[in-house]
PDB file of C-alpha atoms in Angstrom:
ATOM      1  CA  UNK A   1      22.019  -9.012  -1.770  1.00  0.00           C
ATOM      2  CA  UNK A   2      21.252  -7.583  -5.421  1.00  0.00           C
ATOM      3  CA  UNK A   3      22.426  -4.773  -6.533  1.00  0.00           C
ATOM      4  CA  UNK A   4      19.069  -2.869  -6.506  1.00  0.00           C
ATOM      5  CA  UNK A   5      18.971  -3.544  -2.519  1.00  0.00           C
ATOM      6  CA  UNK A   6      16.610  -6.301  -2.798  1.00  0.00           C
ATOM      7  CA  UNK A   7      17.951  -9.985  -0.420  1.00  0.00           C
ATOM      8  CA  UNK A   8      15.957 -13.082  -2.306  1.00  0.00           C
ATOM      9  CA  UNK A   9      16.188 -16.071  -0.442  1.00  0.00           C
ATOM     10  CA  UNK A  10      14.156 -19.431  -1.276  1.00  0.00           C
ATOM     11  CA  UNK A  11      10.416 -18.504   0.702  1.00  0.00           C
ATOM     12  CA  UNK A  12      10.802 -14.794   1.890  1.00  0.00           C
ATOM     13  CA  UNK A  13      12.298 -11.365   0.263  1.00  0.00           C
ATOM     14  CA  UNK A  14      13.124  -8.574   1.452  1.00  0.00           C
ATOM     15  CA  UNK A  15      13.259  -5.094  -0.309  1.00  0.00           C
ATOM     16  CA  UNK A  16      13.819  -1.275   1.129  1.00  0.00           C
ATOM     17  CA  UNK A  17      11.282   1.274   0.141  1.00  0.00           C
ATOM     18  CA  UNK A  18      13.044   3.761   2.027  1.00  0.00           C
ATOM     19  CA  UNK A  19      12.043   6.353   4.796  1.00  0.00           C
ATOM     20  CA  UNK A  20       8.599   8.304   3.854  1.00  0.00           C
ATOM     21  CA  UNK A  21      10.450  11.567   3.160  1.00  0.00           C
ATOM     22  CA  UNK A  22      12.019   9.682  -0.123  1.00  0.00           C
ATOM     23  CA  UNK A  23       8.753   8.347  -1.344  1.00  0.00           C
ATOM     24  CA  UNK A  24       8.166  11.405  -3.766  1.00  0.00           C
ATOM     25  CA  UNK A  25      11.586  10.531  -5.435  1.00  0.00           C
ATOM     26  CA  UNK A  26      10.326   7.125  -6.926  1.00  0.00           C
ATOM     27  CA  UNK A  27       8.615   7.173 -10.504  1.00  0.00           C
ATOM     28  CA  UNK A  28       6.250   4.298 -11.160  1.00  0.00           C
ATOM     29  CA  UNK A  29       3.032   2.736 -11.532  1.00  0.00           C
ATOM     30  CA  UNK A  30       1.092   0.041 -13.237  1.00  0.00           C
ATOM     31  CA  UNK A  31       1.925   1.065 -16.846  1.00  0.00           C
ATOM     32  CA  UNK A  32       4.062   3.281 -18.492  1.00  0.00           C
ATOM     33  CA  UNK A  33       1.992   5.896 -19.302  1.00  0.00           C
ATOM     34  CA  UNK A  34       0.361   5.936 -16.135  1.00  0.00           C
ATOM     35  CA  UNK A  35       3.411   6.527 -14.111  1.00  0.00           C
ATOM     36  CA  UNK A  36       4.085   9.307 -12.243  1.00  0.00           C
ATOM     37  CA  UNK A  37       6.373  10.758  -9.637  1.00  0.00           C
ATOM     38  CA  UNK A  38       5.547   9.165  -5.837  1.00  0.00           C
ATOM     39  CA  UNK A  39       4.265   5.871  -6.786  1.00  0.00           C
ATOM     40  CA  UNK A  40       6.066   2.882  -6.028  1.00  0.00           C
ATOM     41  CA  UNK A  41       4.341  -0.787  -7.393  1.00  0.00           C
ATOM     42  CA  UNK A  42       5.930  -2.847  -4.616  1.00  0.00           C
ATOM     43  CA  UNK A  43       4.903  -5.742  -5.555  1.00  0.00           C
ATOM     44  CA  UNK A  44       6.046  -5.741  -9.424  1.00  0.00           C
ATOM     45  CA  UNK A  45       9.198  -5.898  -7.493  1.00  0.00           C
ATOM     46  CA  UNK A  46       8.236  -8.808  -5.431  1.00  0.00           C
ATOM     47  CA  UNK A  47       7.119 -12.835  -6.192  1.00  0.00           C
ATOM     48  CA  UNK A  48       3.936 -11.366  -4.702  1.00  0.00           C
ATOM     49  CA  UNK A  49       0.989 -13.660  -5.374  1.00  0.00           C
ATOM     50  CA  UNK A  50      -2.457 -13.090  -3.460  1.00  0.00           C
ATOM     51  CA  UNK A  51      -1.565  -9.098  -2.475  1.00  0.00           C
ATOM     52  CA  UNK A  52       0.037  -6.180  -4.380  1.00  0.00           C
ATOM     53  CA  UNK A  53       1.080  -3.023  -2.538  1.00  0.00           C
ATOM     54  CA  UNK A  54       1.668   0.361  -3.535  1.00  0.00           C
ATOM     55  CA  UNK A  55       3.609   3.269  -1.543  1.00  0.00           C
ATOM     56  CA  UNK A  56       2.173   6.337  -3.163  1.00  0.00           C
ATOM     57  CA  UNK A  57       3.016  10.082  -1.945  1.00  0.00           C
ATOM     58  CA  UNK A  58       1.306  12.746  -3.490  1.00  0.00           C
ATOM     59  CA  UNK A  59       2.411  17.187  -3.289  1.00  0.00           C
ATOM     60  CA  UNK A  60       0.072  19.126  -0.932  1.00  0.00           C
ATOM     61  CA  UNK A  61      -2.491  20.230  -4.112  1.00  0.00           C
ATOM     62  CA  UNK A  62      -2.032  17.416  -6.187  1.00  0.00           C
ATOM     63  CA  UNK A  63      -4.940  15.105  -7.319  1.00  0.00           C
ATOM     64  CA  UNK A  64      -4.854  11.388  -9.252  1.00  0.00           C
ATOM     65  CA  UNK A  65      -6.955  12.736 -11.636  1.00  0.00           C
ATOM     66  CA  UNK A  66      -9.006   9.548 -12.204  1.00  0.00           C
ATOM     67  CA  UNK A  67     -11.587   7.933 -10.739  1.00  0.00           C
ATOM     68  CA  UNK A  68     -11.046   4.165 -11.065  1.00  0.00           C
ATOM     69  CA  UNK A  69     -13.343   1.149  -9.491  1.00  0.00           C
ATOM     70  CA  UNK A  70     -12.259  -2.855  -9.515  1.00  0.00           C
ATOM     71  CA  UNK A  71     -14.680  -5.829 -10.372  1.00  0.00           C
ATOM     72  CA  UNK A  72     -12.351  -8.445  -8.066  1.00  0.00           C
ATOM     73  CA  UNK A  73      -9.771  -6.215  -6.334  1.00  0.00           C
ATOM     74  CA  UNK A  74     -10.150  -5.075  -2.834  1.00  0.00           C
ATOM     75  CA  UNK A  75      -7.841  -2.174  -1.260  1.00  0.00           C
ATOM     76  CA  UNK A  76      -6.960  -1.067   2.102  1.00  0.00           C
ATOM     77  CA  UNK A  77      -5.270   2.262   1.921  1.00  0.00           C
ATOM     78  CA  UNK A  78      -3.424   2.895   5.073  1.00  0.00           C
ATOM     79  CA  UNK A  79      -2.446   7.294   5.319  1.00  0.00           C
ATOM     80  CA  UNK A  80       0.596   7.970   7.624  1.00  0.00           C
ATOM     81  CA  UNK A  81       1.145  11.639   6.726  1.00  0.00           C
ATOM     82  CA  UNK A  82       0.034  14.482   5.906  1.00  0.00           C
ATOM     83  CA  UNK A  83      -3.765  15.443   5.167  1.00  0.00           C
ATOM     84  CA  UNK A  84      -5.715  14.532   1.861  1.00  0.00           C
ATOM     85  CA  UNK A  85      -9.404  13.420   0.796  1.00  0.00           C
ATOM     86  CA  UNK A  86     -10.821  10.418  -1.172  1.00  0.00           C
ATOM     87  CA  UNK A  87     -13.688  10.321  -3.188  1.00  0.00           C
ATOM     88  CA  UNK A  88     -15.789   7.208  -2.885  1.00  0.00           C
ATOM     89  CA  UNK A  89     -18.698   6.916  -4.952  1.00  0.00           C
ATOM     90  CA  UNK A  90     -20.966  10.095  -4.277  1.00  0.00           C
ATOM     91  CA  UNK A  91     -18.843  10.982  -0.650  1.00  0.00           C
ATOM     92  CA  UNK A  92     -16.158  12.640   0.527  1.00  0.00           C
ATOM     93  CA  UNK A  93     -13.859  11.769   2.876  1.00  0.00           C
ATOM     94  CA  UNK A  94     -11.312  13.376   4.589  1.00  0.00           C
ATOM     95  CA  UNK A  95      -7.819  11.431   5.823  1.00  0.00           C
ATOM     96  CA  UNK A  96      -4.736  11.731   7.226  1.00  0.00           C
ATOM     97  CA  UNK A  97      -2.135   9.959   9.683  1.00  0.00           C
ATOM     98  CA  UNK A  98      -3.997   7.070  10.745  1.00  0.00           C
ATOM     99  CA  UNK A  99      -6.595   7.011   8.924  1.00  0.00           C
ATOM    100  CA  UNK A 100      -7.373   2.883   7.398  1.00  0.00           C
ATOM    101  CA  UNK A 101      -9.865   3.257   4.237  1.00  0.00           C
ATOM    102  CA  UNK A 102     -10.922  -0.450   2.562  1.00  0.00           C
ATOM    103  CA  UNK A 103     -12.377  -0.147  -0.409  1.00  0.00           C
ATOM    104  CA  UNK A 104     -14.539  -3.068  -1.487  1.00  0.00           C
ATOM    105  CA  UNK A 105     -15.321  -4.447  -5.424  1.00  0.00           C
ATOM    106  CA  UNK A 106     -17.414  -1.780  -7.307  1.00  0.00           C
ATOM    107  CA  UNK A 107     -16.903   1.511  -5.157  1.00  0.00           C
ATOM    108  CA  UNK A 108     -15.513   4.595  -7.348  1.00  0.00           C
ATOM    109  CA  UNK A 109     -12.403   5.807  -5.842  1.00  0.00           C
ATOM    110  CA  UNK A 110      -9.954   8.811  -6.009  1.00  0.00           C
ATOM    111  CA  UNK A 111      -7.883  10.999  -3.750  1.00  0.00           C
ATOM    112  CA  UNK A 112      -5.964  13.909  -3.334  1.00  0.00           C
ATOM    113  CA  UNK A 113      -3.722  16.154  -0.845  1.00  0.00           C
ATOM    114  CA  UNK A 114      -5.138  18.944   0.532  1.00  0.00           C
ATOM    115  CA  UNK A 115      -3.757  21.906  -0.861  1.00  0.00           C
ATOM    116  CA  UNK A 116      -3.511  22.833   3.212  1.00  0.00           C
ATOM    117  CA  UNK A 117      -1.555  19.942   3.936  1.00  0.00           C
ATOM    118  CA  UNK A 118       1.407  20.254   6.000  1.00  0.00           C
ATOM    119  CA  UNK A 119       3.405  18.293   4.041  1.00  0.00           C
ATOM    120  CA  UNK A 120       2.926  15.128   1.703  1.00  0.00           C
ATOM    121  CA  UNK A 121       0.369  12.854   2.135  1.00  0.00           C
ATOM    122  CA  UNK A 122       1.755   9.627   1.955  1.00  0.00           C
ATOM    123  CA  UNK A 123      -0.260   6.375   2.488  1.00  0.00           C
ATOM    124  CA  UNK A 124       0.474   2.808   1.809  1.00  0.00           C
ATOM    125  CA  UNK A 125      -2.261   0.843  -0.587  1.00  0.00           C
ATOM    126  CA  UNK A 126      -2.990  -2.924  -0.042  1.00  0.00           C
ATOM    127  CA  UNK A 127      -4.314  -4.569  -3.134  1.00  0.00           C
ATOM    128  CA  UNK A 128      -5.698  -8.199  -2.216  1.00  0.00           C
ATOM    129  CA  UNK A 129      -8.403 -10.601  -4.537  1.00  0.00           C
ATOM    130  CA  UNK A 130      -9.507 -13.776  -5.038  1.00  0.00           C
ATOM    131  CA  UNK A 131     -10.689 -15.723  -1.988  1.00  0.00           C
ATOM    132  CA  UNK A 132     -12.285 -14.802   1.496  1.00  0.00           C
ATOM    133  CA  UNK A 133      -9.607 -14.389   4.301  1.00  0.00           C
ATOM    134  CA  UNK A 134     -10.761 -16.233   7.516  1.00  0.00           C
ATOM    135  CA  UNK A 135     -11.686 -14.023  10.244  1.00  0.00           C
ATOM    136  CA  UNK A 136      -8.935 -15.856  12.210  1.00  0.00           C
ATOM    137  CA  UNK A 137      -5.880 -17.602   9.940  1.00  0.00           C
ATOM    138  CA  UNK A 138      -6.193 -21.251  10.285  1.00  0.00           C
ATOM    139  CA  UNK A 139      -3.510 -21.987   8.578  1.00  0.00           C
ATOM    140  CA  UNK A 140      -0.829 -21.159  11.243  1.00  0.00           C
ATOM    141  CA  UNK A 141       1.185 -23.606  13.188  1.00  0.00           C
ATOM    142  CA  UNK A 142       2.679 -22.425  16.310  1.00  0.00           C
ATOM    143  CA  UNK A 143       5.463 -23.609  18.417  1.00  0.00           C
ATOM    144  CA  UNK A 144       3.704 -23.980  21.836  1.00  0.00           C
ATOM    145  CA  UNK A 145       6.791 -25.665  23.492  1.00  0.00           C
ATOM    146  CA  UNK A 146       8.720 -23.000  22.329  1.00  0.00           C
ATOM    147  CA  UNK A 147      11.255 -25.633  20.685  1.00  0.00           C
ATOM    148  CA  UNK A 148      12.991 -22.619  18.645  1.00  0.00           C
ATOM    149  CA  UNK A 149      14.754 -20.347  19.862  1.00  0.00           C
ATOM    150  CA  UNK A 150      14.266 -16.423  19.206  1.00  0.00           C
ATOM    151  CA  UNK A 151      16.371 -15.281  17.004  1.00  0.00           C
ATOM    152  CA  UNK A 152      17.789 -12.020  18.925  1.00  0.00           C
ATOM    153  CA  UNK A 153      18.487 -14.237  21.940  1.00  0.00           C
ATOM    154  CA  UNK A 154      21.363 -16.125  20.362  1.00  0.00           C
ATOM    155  CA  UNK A 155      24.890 -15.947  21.110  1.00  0.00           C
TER     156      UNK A 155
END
């Protein structure tokens, strides 16, 4: 394990971005003068190749201030608390826990937290470009004979 939390092993790695109430305490973004408090760029701290993700939490009130649109990037933001609003292209759209937004190439996009939220609104944002995903992965292999054992059912 690394001193920042993080375990690397040679095909997986595993980091901690902590429990949604500490969210807010991380400073980050894309650039440096961009960053801001309650923005995490989890995968600048991940060997992430084909998807980025952000964990983003944002003070009841408080707005991105931007609209921003990508030419090859498609997001999935996934809300898990608290109550906010996006703005996509000329609508408005109101979200909250449970509420699964994709964005697709072109669309104009911002958000905020409704000043009237309970609490934070905290969402997770999936960043993902280049080719078309199957509709089913056909790149799996499973173990049908069940040759390995599970893990949690050892000694």
């Amino acid at each position: 394990m690394t001193a920042g939390g993080e375990v690397d092993m040679a095909d997986y790695e595993v980091t901690e971005i902590g429990g949604l109430d500490q969210w807010r305490d991380h400073f980050g973004g894309f650039a440096p003068a961009r960053s801001r408090d309650g923005r995490r760029v989890v995968d600048h701290e991940l060997a992430m190749q084909f998807i980025g993700l952000t964990a983003n939490a944002l003070e009841p009130g408080e707005e991105a201030g931007y609209w921003h649109t990508h030419s090859e990037v498609e997001e999935l933001y996934v809300f898990v608390e608290g109550r906010g609003q996006m703005g996509l292209d000329d609508d408005l759209v109101d979200v909250g826990p449970g509420s699964v937004v994709r964005v697709g190439q072109g669309v104009w996009r911002t958000w905020r937290a409704h000043p009237e939220s309970p609490g934070e609104l905290r969402w997770l944002c999936i960043r993902a470009g280049g080719g078309e995903l199957p509709h089913l992965p056909d790149d799996a292999t499973r173990d049908e004979v069940a040759t390995r054992p599970m893990p949690w059912a050892q000694g």
